[in-house]
Coordinates of C-alpha atoms in Angstrom, one line a residue:
X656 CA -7.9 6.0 -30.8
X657 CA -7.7 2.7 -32.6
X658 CA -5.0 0.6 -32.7
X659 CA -3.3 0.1 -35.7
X660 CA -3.3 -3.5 -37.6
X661 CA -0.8 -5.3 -39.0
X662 CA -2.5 -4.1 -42.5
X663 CA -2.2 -0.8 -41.6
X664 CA 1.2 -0.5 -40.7
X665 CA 2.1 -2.2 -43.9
X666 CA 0.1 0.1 -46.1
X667 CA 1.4 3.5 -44.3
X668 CA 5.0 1.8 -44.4
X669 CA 4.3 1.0 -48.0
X670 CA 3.2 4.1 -48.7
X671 CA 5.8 6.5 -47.4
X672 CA 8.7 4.8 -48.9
X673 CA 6.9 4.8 -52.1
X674 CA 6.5 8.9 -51.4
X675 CA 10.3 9.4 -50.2
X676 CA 11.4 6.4 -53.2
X677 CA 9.5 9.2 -56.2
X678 CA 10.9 12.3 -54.3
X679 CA 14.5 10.9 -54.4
X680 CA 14.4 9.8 -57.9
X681 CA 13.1 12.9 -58.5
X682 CA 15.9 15.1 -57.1
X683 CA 18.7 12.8 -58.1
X684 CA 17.4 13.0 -62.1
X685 CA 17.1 16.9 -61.6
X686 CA 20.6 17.2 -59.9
X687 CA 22.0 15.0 -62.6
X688 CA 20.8 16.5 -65.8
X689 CA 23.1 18.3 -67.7
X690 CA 20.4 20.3 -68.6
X691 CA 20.0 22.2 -65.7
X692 CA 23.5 22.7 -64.6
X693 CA 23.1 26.5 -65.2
X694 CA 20.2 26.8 -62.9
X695 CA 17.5 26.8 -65.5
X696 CA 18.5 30.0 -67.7
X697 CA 18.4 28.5 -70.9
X698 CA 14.6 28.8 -70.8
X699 CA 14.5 32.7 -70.8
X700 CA 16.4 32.5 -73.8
X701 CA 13.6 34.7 -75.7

């Protein structure tokens, strides 16, 4: 197994807090919108 460089312990580093950063965002904009704050039942309104 190869050692990992500088490089690529920067990218991966990089790369998961860009990852958790989106799913966060994500989650917080969903839990926030007043929306969905009756767990989505407005769409079967038909």
């Amino acid at each position: 197994m190869e050692h990992l460089t500088g490089g690529d312990v920067a990218a991966l580093t990089i790369a998961v807090l860009f990852t958790a950063g989106c799913l966060v965002l994500a989650w917080v904009a969903h839990r926030d919108s007043p929306d969905d704050s009756d767990d989505d039942t407005d769409r079967l309104t038909w």
